[in-house]
PDB file of C-alpha atoms in Angstrom:
ATOM      1  CA  MET A   1      21.346 -40.400 -32.537  1.00  0.00           C
ATOM      2  CA  SER A   2      21.436 -36.929 -30.885  1.00  0.00           C
ATOM      3  CA  ALA A   3      23.737 -34.572 -30.377  1.00  0.00           C
ATOM      4  CA  VAL A   4      25.060 -34.312 -27.136  1.00  0.00           C
ATOM      5  CA  ILE A   5      26.486 -30.745 -25.913  1.00  0.00           C
ATOM      6  CA  ALA A   6      27.693 -31.180 -22.643  1.00  0.00           C
ATOM      7  CA  LEU A   7      26.806 -27.771 -20.124  1.00  0.00           C
ATOM      8  CA  THR A   8      29.329 -28.363 -16.808  1.00  0.00           C
ATOM      9  CA  ASP A   9      32.338 -30.378 -16.470  1.00  0.00           C
ATOM     10  CA  GLY A  10      31.608 -35.274 -15.459  1.00  0.00           C
ATOM     11  CA  ALA A  11      31.367 -37.731 -17.555  1.00  0.00           C
ATOM     12  CA  PRO A  12      29.094 -38.008 -19.755  1.00  0.00           C
ATOM     13  CA  ASN A  13      25.285 -39.178 -18.649  1.00  0.00           C
ATOM     14  CA  THR A  14      24.613 -42.735 -18.588  1.00  0.00           C
ATOM     15  CA  PHE A  15      20.949 -44.182 -18.800  1.00  0.00           C
ATOM     16  CA  ASP A  16      19.160 -47.248 -16.973  1.00  0.00           C
ATOM     17  CA  GLY A  17      17.409 -49.949 -19.517  1.00  0.00           C
ATOM     18  CA  SER A  18      17.017 -49.190 -23.254  1.00  0.00           C
ATOM     19  CA  ALA A  19      15.857 -47.243 -25.528  1.00  0.00           C
ATOM     20  CA  PRO A  20      12.445 -46.070 -25.709  1.00  0.00           C
ATOM     21  CA  ASP A  21      12.225 -46.518 -21.635  1.00  0.00           C
ATOM     22  CA  ARG A  22      15.787 -44.853 -20.617  1.00  0.00           C
ATOM     23  CA  ILE A  23      16.030 -43.526 -17.400  1.00  0.00           C
ATOM     24  CA  CYS A  24      18.639 -41.185 -16.025  1.00  0.00           C
ATOM     25  CA  ARG A  25      18.490 -41.870 -12.610  1.00  0.00           C
ATOM     26  CA  ARG A  26      21.663 -39.919 -11.725  1.00  0.00           C
ATOM     27  CA  PRO A  27      23.224 -37.270 -13.642  1.00  0.00           C
ATOM     28  CA  THR A  28      26.391 -36.826 -13.316  1.00  0.00           C
ATOM     29  CA  ARG A  29      26.490 -33.707 -15.410  1.00  0.00           C
ATOM     30  CA  ALA A  30      24.316 -30.785 -17.290  1.00  0.00           C
ATOM     31  CA  GLU A  31      23.670 -32.025 -21.656  1.00  0.00           C
ATOM     32  CA  LEU A  32      21.445 -30.970 -23.575  1.00  0.00           C
ATOM     33  CA  HIS A  33      20.294 -33.493 -26.077  1.00  0.00           C
ATOM     34  CA  ALA A  34      19.698 -32.036 -29.429  1.00  0.00           C
ATOM     35  CA  TYR A  35      17.194 -33.227 -32.424  1.00  0.00           C
ATOM     36  CA  PRO A  36      17.439 -30.880 -35.052  1.00  0.00           C
ATOM     37  CA  SER A  37      13.451 -30.175 -37.009  1.00  0.00           C
ATOM     38  CA  PRO A  38      13.772 -32.070 -40.747  1.00  0.00           C
ATOM     39  CA  THR A  39      12.032 -28.995 -42.254  1.00  0.00           C
ATOM     40  CA  PRO A  40      13.311 -25.482 -41.308  1.00  0.00           C
ATOM     41  CA  ALA A  41      13.227 -24.602 -37.881  1.00  0.00           C
ATOM     42  CA  ARG A  42      10.078 -21.769 -36.626  1.00  0.00           C
ATOM     43  CA  GLY A  43      10.954 -22.080 -33.433  1.00  0.00           C
ATOM     44  CA  ARG A  44      13.050 -23.881 -30.347  1.00  0.00           C
ATOM     45  CA  ALA A  45      11.941 -25.844 -28.047  1.00  0.00           C
ATOM     46  CA  LEU A  46      14.053 -26.618 -24.267  1.00  0.00           C
ATOM     47  CA  VAL A  47      12.646 -30.030 -22.915  1.00  0.00           C
ATOM     48  CA  TYR A  48      12.650 -31.147 -19.873  1.00  0.00           C
ATOM     49  CA  ALA A  49      11.598 -34.946 -18.505  1.00  0.00           C
ATOM     50  CA  GLY A  50       9.566 -35.366 -15.395  1.00  0.00           C
ATOM     51  CA  GLY A  51      10.727 -37.837 -13.009  1.00  0.00           C
ATOM     52  CA  GLY A  52       9.723 -36.144  -9.385  1.00  0.00           C
ATOM     53  CA  TYR A  53      13.861 -34.517  -9.256  1.00  0.00           C
ATOM     54  CA  LEU A  54      14.779 -37.851  -8.462  1.00  0.00           C
ATOM     55  CA  GLN A  55      15.602 -39.483 -11.611  1.00  0.00           C
ATOM     56  CA  LEU A  56      14.763 -38.203 -15.076  1.00  0.00           C
ATOM     57  CA  MET A  57      12.638 -40.347 -17.268  1.00  0.00           C
ATOM     58  CA  HIS A  58      14.595 -39.365 -20.205  1.00  0.00           C
ATOM     59  CA  ASP A  59      12.727 -41.045 -23.223  1.00  0.00           C
ATOM     60  CA  LYS A  60       8.938 -41.144 -22.671  1.00  0.00           C
ATOM     61  CA  GLU A  61       9.374 -37.608 -21.201  1.00  0.00           C
ATOM     62  CA  GLY A  62      12.637 -36.390 -23.719  1.00  0.00           C
ATOM     63  CA  VAL A  63      13.338 -37.215 -25.933  1.00  0.00           C
ATOM     64  CA  GLU A  64       9.822 -38.540 -27.489  1.00  0.00           C
ATOM     65  CA  VAL A  65       8.865 -34.932 -26.862  1.00  0.00           C
ATOM     66  CA  ALA A  66      11.344 -33.527 -28.514  1.00  0.00           C
ATOM     67  CA  GLN A  67      10.763 -35.706 -31.707  1.00  0.00           C
ATOM     68  CA  TRP A  68       6.666 -34.738 -31.645  1.00  0.00           C
ATOM     69  CA  LEU A  69       8.559 -30.739 -31.565  1.00  0.00           C
ATOM     70  CA  ASN A  70      10.583 -31.819 -34.658  1.00  0.00           C
ATOM     71  CA  THR A  71       7.298 -32.948 -36.202  1.00  0.00           C
ATOM     72  CA  LEU A  72       5.958 -29.054 -35.284  1.00  0.00           C
ATOM     73  CA  GLY A  73       8.357 -27.638 -36.809  1.00  0.00           C
ATOM     74  CA  LEU A  74      10.597 -26.777 -34.098  1.00  0.00           C
ATOM     75  CA  ASP A  75      13.888 -27.820 -32.984  1.00  0.00           C
ATOM     76  CA  ALA A  76      14.105 -29.623 -29.637  1.00  0.00           C
ATOM     77  CA  TYR A  77      16.569 -29.673 -26.881  1.00  0.00           C
ATOM     78  CA  VAL A  78      16.131 -32.192 -23.844  1.00  0.00           C
ATOM     79  CA  LEU A  79      17.902 -31.014 -20.964  1.00  0.00           C
ATOM     80  CA  VAL A  80      19.636 -33.909 -18.410  1.00  0.00           C
ATOM     81  CA  HIS A  81      19.776 -31.682 -15.489  1.00  0.00           C
ATOM     82  CA  ARG A  82      21.348 -33.080 -12.234  1.00  0.00           C
ATOM     83  CA  LEU A  83      19.314 -33.707  -8.950  1.00  0.00           C
ATOM     84  CA  PRO A  84      18.403 -31.392  -6.060  1.00  0.00           C
ATOM     85  CA  GLY A  85      20.215 -33.270  -2.612  1.00  0.00           C
ATOM     86  CA  HIS A  86      21.285 -35.946  -4.883  1.00  0.00           C
ATOM     87  CA  ASP A  87      25.315 -35.999  -4.803  1.00  0.00           C
ATOM     88  CA  GLY A  88      25.371 -32.547  -3.074  1.00  0.00           C
ATOM     89  CA  HIS A  89      23.770 -30.666  -5.626  1.00  0.00           C
ATOM     90  CA  PRO A  90      21.647 -27.172  -3.889  1.00  0.00           C
ATOM     91  CA  PHE A  91      18.580 -26.467  -4.016  1.00  0.00           C
ATOM     92  CA  ASP A  92      17.788 -24.691  -7.403  1.00  0.00           C
ATOM     93  CA  ILE A  93      20.892 -26.645  -9.478  1.00  0.00           C
ATOM     94  CA  ALA A  94      17.722 -28.316 -11.288  1.00  0.00           C
ATOM     95  CA  LEU A  95      17.033 -24.301 -12.339  1.00  0.00           C
ATOM     96  CA  GLN A  96      20.954 -23.301 -12.489  1.00  0.00           C
ATOM     97  CA  ASP A  97      21.252 -26.347 -15.398  1.00  0.00           C
ATOM     98  CA  GLY A  98      18.328 -24.550 -16.872  1.00  0.00           C
ATOM     99  CA  LEU A  99      19.950 -21.650 -16.959  1.00  0.00           C
ATOM    100  CA  ARG A 100      23.095 -22.615 -18.964  1.00  0.00           C
ATOM    101  CA  ALA A 101      21.395 -24.377 -21.177  1.00  0.00           C
ATOM    102  CA  LEU A 102      19.547 -21.040 -22.201  1.00  0.00           C
ATOM    103  CA  ASP A 103      23.144 -19.541 -21.955  1.00  0.00           C
ATOM    104  CA  VAL A 104      23.769 -21.930 -24.922  1.00  0.00           C
ATOM    105  CA  LEU A 105      20.448 -21.526 -27.535  1.00  0.00           C
ATOM    106  CA  ALA A 106      21.494 -17.439 -26.936  1.00  0.00           C
ATOM    107  CA  THR A 107      24.687 -18.381 -28.770  1.00  0.00           C
ATOM    108  CA  LEU A 108      22.276 -20.123 -31.938  1.00  0.00           C
ATOM    109  CA  PRO A 109      20.300 -17.783 -34.516  1.00  0.00           C
ATOM    110  CA  PRO A 110      17.431 -15.764 -32.693  1.00  0.00           C
ATOM    111  CA  LEU A 111      14.570 -17.907 -32.808  1.00  0.00           C
ATOM    112  CA  PRO A 112      10.885 -18.320 -30.087  1.00  0.00           C
ATOM    113  CA  LEU A 113      11.527 -20.406 -27.916  1.00  0.00           C
ATOM    114  CA  LEU A 114       9.540 -22.450 -26.132  1.00  0.00           C
ATOM    115  CA  HIS A 115       9.517 -24.271 -22.408  1.00  0.00           C
ATOM    116  CA  VAL A 116       8.330 -27.479 -22.549  1.00  0.00           C
ATOM    117  CA  GLY A 117       7.722 -29.789 -20.051  1.00  0.00           C
ATOM    118  CA  LEU A 118       6.184 -33.425 -18.214  1.00  0.00           C
ATOM    119  CA  SER A 119       5.515 -33.832 -14.775  1.00  0.00           C
ATOM    120  CA  SER A 120       8.070 -32.501 -12.211  1.00  0.00           C
ATOM    121  CA  GLY A 121       9.616 -31.480 -15.659  1.00  0.00           C
ATOM    122  CA  GLY A 122       6.522 -28.757 -16.155  1.00  0.00           C
ATOM    123  CA  HIS A 123       7.236 -27.300 -12.477  1.00  0.00           C
ATOM    124  CA  LEU A 124      10.695 -26.236 -14.221  1.00  0.00           C
ATOM    125  CA  ALA A 125       9.527 -25.165 -17.152  1.00  0.00           C
ATOM    126  CA  GLY A 126       7.062 -23.015 -15.164  1.00  0.00           C
ATOM    127  CA  VAL A 127      10.363 -21.779 -13.004  1.00  0.00           C
ATOM    128  CA  MET A 128      12.277 -20.937 -16.540  1.00  0.00           C
ATOM    129  CA  ALA A 129       9.653 -19.418 -18.118  1.00  0.00           C
ATOM    130  CA  CYS A 130       9.455 -16.646 -14.545  1.00  0.00           C
ATOM    131  CA  GLN A 131      12.988 -16.439 -16.442  1.00  0.00           C
ATOM    132  CA  ARG A 132      14.036 -14.917 -19.169  1.00  0.00           C
ATOM    133  CA  ASP A 133      11.947 -13.720 -22.206  1.00  0.00           C
ATOM    134  CA  SER A 134      10.502 -16.639 -24.492  1.00  0.00           C
ATOM    135  CA  ALA A 135       7.860 -17.596 -26.532  1.00  0.00           C
ATOM    136  CA  GLY A 136       5.932 -19.661 -24.353  1.00  0.00           C
ATOM    137  CA  ALA A 137       5.283 -22.662 -22.035  1.00  0.00           C
ATOM    138  CA  VAL A 138       3.877 -26.196 -22.760  1.00  0.00           C
ATOM    139  CA  ILE A 139       3.260 -27.653 -19.759  1.00  0.00           C
ATOM    140  CA  ALA A 140       1.811 -31.023 -18.404  1.00  0.00           C
ATOM    141  CA  TYR A 141       0.778 -32.572 -15.260  1.00  0.00           C
ATOM    142  CA  ALA A 142       3.056 -30.775 -13.482  1.00  0.00           C
ATOM    143  CA  PRO A 143       3.921 -29.537  -9.801  1.00  0.00           C
ATOM    144  CA  LEU A 144       3.040 -26.298 -10.229  1.00  0.00           C
ATOM    145  CA  ASN A 145       2.881 -24.893  -7.023  1.00  0.00           C
ATOM    146  CA  ALA A 146       0.202 -26.705  -4.259  1.00  0.00           C
ATOM    147  CA  ASN A 147       4.100 -29.074  -2.819  1.00  0.00           C
ATOM    148  CA  HIS A 148       4.781 -25.998  -1.427  1.00  0.00           C
ATOM    149  CA  ARG A 149       4.513 -25.968   2.134  1.00  0.00           C
ATOM    150  CA  SER A 150       1.750 -22.949   2.568  1.00  0.00           C
ATOM    151  CA  HIS A 151      -0.453 -23.956  -0.177  1.00  0.00           C
ATOM    152  CA  LYS A 152      -0.058 -28.400   0.360  1.00  0.00           C
ATOM    153  CA  PHE A 153      -3.174 -30.750  -1.289  1.00  0.00           C
ATOM    154  CA  PRO A 154      -4.029 -32.401   0.281  1.00  0.00           C
ATOM    155  CA  PRO A 155      -3.783 -30.432   3.065  1.00  0.00           C
ATOM    156  CA  GLY A 156      -1.081 -32.078   5.885  1.00  0.00           C
ATOM    157  CA  LYS A 157       0.759 -33.329   3.070  1.00  0.00           C
ATOM    158  CA  PRO A 158       4.444 -34.515   4.085  1.00  0.00           C
ATOM    159  CA  ASP A 159       7.665 -32.923   3.246  1.00  0.00           C
ATOM    160  CA  PHE A 160       9.303 -33.942   0.148  1.00  0.00           C
ATOM    161  CA  PRO A 161      12.651 -35.948   0.202  1.00  0.00           C
ATOM    162  CA  PRO A 162      15.285 -35.124   0.520  1.00  0.00           C
ATOM    163  CA  PRO A 163      15.186 -31.371   1.954  1.00  0.00           C
ATOM    164  CA  GLU A 164      16.691 -29.838  -1.092  1.00  0.00           C
ATOM    165  CA  LYS A 165      13.509 -30.742  -3.422  1.00  0.00           C
ATOM    166  CA  GLN A 166      11.044 -29.822  -1.146  1.00  0.00           C
ATOM    167  CA  ALA A 167      13.259 -25.694  -0.751  1.00  0.00           C
ATOM    168  CA  PHE A 168      12.736 -25.991  -4.717  1.00  0.00           C
ATOM    169  CA  TYR A 169       9.275 -26.608  -4.563  1.00  0.00           C
ATOM    170  CA  ASP A 170       9.103 -23.603  -2.036  1.00  0.00           C
ATOM    171  CA  ALA A 171      11.315 -21.140  -3.287  1.00  0.00           C
ATOM    172  CA  TRP A 172       9.441 -21.752  -6.593  1.00  0.00           C
ATOM    173  CA  PRO A 173       5.335 -21.897  -6.514  1.00  0.00           C
ATOM    174  CA  ILE A 174       4.571 -21.538  -9.641  1.00  0.00           C
ATOM    175  CA  GLY A 175       0.747 -19.793 -10.157  1.00  0.00           C
ATOM    176  CA  ILE A 176       0.776 -17.934  -6.123  1.00  0.00           C
ATOM    177  CA  ALA A 177       0.721 -14.644  -7.009  1.00  0.00           C
ATOM    178  CA  THR A 178       1.701 -13.615  -3.292  1.00  0.00           C
ATOM    179  CA  GLU A 179       4.873 -15.112  -3.870  1.00  0.00           C
ATOM    180  CA  PRO A 180       7.718 -14.260  -5.209  1.00  0.00           C
ATOM    181  CA  HIS A 181       8.775 -14.390  -9.139  1.00  0.00           C
ATOM    182  CA  GLY A 182       5.757 -17.030  -9.321  1.00  0.00           C
ATOM    183  CA  LEU A 183       3.618 -16.247 -12.430  1.00  0.00           C
ATOM    184  CA  PRO A 184       5.451 -16.839 -15.991  1.00  0.00           C
ATOM    185  CA  LYS A 185       6.065 -13.962 -18.279  1.00  0.00           C
ATOM    186  CA  CYS A 186       4.547 -15.898 -21.997  1.00  0.00           C
ATOM    187  CA  PRO A 187       2.284 -17.732 -22.156  1.00  0.00           C
ATOM    188  CA  VAL A 188       0.936 -20.858 -20.985  1.00  0.00           C
ATOM    189  CA  PHE A 189      -0.641 -24.138 -22.076  1.00  0.00           C
ATOM    190  CA  LEU A 190      -1.432 -26.810 -19.807  1.00  0.00           C
ATOM    191  CA  ALA A 191      -2.516 -30.108 -20.207  1.00  0.00           C
ATOM    192  CA  TYR A 192      -3.864 -32.223 -16.747  1.00  0.00           C
ATOM    193  CA  ALA A 193      -5.904 -35.044 -15.546  1.00  0.00           C
ATOM    194  CA  LEU A 194      -8.717 -34.966 -13.305  1.00  0.00           C
ATOM    195  CA  HIS A 195      -8.390 -38.047 -11.118  1.00  0.00           C
ATOM    196  CA  ASP A 196      -4.758 -37.478 -11.193  1.00  0.00           C
ATOM    197  CA  PRO A 197      -3.569 -38.557  -7.180  1.00  0.00           C
ATOM    198  CA  VAL A 198       0.125 -37.950  -7.442  1.00  0.00           C
ATOM    199  CA  VAL A 199      -0.530 -34.569  -9.070  1.00  0.00           C
ATOM    200  CA  PRO A 200      -3.621 -33.273  -8.148  1.00  0.00           C
ATOM    201  CA  VAL A 201      -5.864 -30.706 -10.454  1.00  0.00           C
ATOM    202  CA  GLN A 202      -5.318 -28.084  -7.424  1.00  0.00           C
ATOM    203  CA  HIS A 203      -2.079 -27.136  -8.890  1.00  0.00           C
ATOM    204  CA  ALA A 204      -3.806 -25.942 -12.038  1.00  0.00           C
ATOM    205  CA  LEU A 205      -6.023 -24.176 -10.781  1.00  0.00           C
ATOM    206  CA  ASN A 206      -4.289 -22.240  -8.915  1.00  0.00           C
ATOM    207  CA  LEU A 207      -2.535 -21.179 -12.317  1.00  0.00           C
ATOM    208  CA  ILE A 208      -5.647 -20.154 -13.500  1.00  0.00           C
ATOM    209  CA  VAL A 209      -6.912 -18.503 -10.539  1.00  0.00           C
ATOM    210  CA  ALA A 210      -4.085 -16.115 -10.727  1.00  0.00           C
ATOM    211  CA  ALA A 211      -4.176 -15.809 -14.641  1.00  0.00           C
ATOM    212  CA  GLN A 212      -7.546 -14.284 -14.202  1.00  0.00           C
ATOM    213  CA  GLN A 213      -6.586 -12.364 -11.346  1.00  0.00           C
ATOM    214  CA  HIS A 214      -3.158 -10.784 -13.479  1.00  0.00           C
ATOM    215  CA  GLN A 215      -4.500 -11.192 -17.097  1.00  0.00           C
ATOM    216  CA  LEU A 216      -2.168 -13.853 -17.697  1.00  0.00           C
ATOM    217  CA  ASP A 217      -3.048 -15.746 -21.497  1.00  0.00           C
ATOM    218  CA  VAL A 218      -3.039 -19.209 -20.134  1.00  0.00           C
ATOM    219  CA  GLU A 219      -4.782 -21.952 -21.613  1.00  0.00           C
ATOM    220  CA  ALA A 220      -5.982 -24.863 -19.826  1.00  0.00           C
ATOM    221  CA  HIS A 221      -7.353 -28.506 -20.848  1.00  0.00           C
ATOM    222  CA  VAL A 222      -8.214 -31.308 -17.914  1.00  0.00           C
ATOM    223  CA  PHE A 223      -8.861 -34.883 -19.001  1.00  0.00           C
ATOM    224  CA  PRO A 224     -11.128 -36.517 -17.178  1.00  0.00           C
ATOM    225  CA  GLN A 225      -9.753 -40.104 -18.292  1.00  0.00           C
ATOM    226  CA  ALA A 226      -6.058 -39.504 -17.943  1.00  0.00           C
ATOM    227  CA  GLU A 227      -4.214 -41.141 -15.597  1.00  0.00           C
ATOM    228  CA  HIS A 228      -0.543 -39.388 -14.201  1.00  0.00           C
ATOM    229  CA  GLY A 229       2.147 -39.438 -16.798  1.00  0.00           C
ATOM    230  CA  PHE A 230      -0.127 -40.071 -19.782  1.00  0.00           C
ATOM    231  CA  ALA A 231       2.493 -38.142 -22.318  1.00  0.00           C
ATOM    232  CA  LEU A 232       2.115 -39.223 -26.072  1.00  0.00           C
ATOM    233  CA  ARG A 233       2.128 -43.193 -24.700  1.00  0.00           C
ATOM    234  CA  GLY A 234      -1.465 -43.281 -22.365  1.00  0.00           C
ATOM    235  CA  LEU A 235      -3.999 -41.964 -24.719  1.00  0.00           C
ATOM    236  CA  ASP A 236      -6.848 -44.250 -24.539  1.00  0.00           C
ATOM    237  CA  GLY A 237      -9.445 -41.272 -23.377  1.00  0.00           C
ATOM    238  CA  THR A 238     -10.185 -37.507 -24.574  1.00  0.00           C
ATOM    239  CA  GLN A 239      -6.615 -36.681 -23.754  1.00  0.00           C
ATOM    240  CA  ASP A 240      -5.346 -38.449 -27.161  1.00  0.00           C
ATOM    241  CA  GLN A 241      -6.287 -34.136 -28.332  1.00  0.00           C
ATOM    242  CA  TRP A 242      -3.494 -33.124 -26.466  1.00  0.00           C
ATOM    243  CA  PRO A 243      -1.010 -33.542 -28.731  1.00  0.00           C
ATOM    244  CA  GLY A 244      -3.942 -31.450 -31.760  1.00  0.00           C
ATOM    245  CA  LEU A 245      -4.293 -28.900 -29.409  1.00  0.00           C
ATOM    246  CA  VAL A 246      -0.420 -28.035 -28.857  1.00  0.00           C
ATOM    247  CA  ALA A 247      -0.794 -28.205 -31.963  1.00  0.00           C
ATOM    248  CA  ARG A 248      -3.323 -25.445 -32.878  1.00  0.00           C
ATOM    249  CA  TRP A 249      -1.864 -23.401 -29.331  1.00  0.00           C
ATOM    250  CA  LEU A 250       1.632 -23.302 -31.262  1.00  0.00           C
ATOM    251  CA  GLN A 251       0.281 -21.833 -34.131  1.00  0.00           C
ATOM    252  CA  ARG A 252      -1.273 -19.126 -33.062  1.00  0.00           C
ATOM    253  CA  LEU A 253       1.705 -18.484 -30.762  1.00  0.00           C
ATOM    254  CA  LEU A 254       4.409 -18.853 -33.449  1.00  0.00           C
ATOM    255  CA  ALA A 255       2.358 -17.042 -36.602  1.00  0.00           C
ATOM    256  CA  VAL A 256       4.089 -14.658 -38.379  1.00  0.00           C
TER     257      VAL A 256
END
C-alpha cells in the first residue's frame, strides 16, 4: 500500500476496476501516492499517468512506473490530478495540481527531481519541466505539441473536447520554440512509437528540431514495432529496450 498525501480539499479519490488495471475517471481532489525506494534514494520522481486528460490510467501508467523507478533507486510519487473542464475545473488545473505537488516535495530533504509521464501524462511532464529547476524529464508517446491549434498534425485535426482540454494544449505546446514557455529547462528522454496513430511521432520530431536549434539536451528513441500505450507492458518489439535505455540515461544524469 502506498501512502496518500492530499494536496487539495475534497473526498478521497476512488478508482474503477481493480489492480493492476485501476482507472481514475473523475478525480475529486489532487493527491500524491508515495512509493519510496527500498534502498537509499538517489533521486525523486513525480509520475504522471496518461488518459487523454479525460481519465487517469492509474496503475498501468502510474503505479507500475513508480514501482519500476523504485528499482532504479528513486522515490516515486504518482500525481492524481484533476481534469480540465471536469466539474468546472479551469484549463490549467493539471498544472496547478502539479505545482502543489512540487510545493510538498520541496519540504522533503533535497534530492534531484525528475518528471516522468506517459501519453497525456508525458505532456504534463513536459509542462512541469518548463517550471522550476529539475534534473530531467522522461516522456513516452506524449502529445507534446501537435495538438496545438496552430501546429496540428495531421493538419485539420478537430479540436479536442472539452474546450478546456484544447485550451491546455494550446497554452503549452512543448517543443515549439516560437510559443511562450515552450522549451524544457532540463535534459529530456523521449520514447515514441513510429507508427502511432493516436500520438503521431511528429510530436517528438518538433521537440528534436527545437533541441537542435536551441542546444537542448534531448535523447530520443523511436520504435517501429511499438503501439500507442506500450508503457511497461507492451514490450513485444524493440521497445523492450526503453526501460534499460532510461536506466542508462539516469545513470549519466544522476552520476555524482
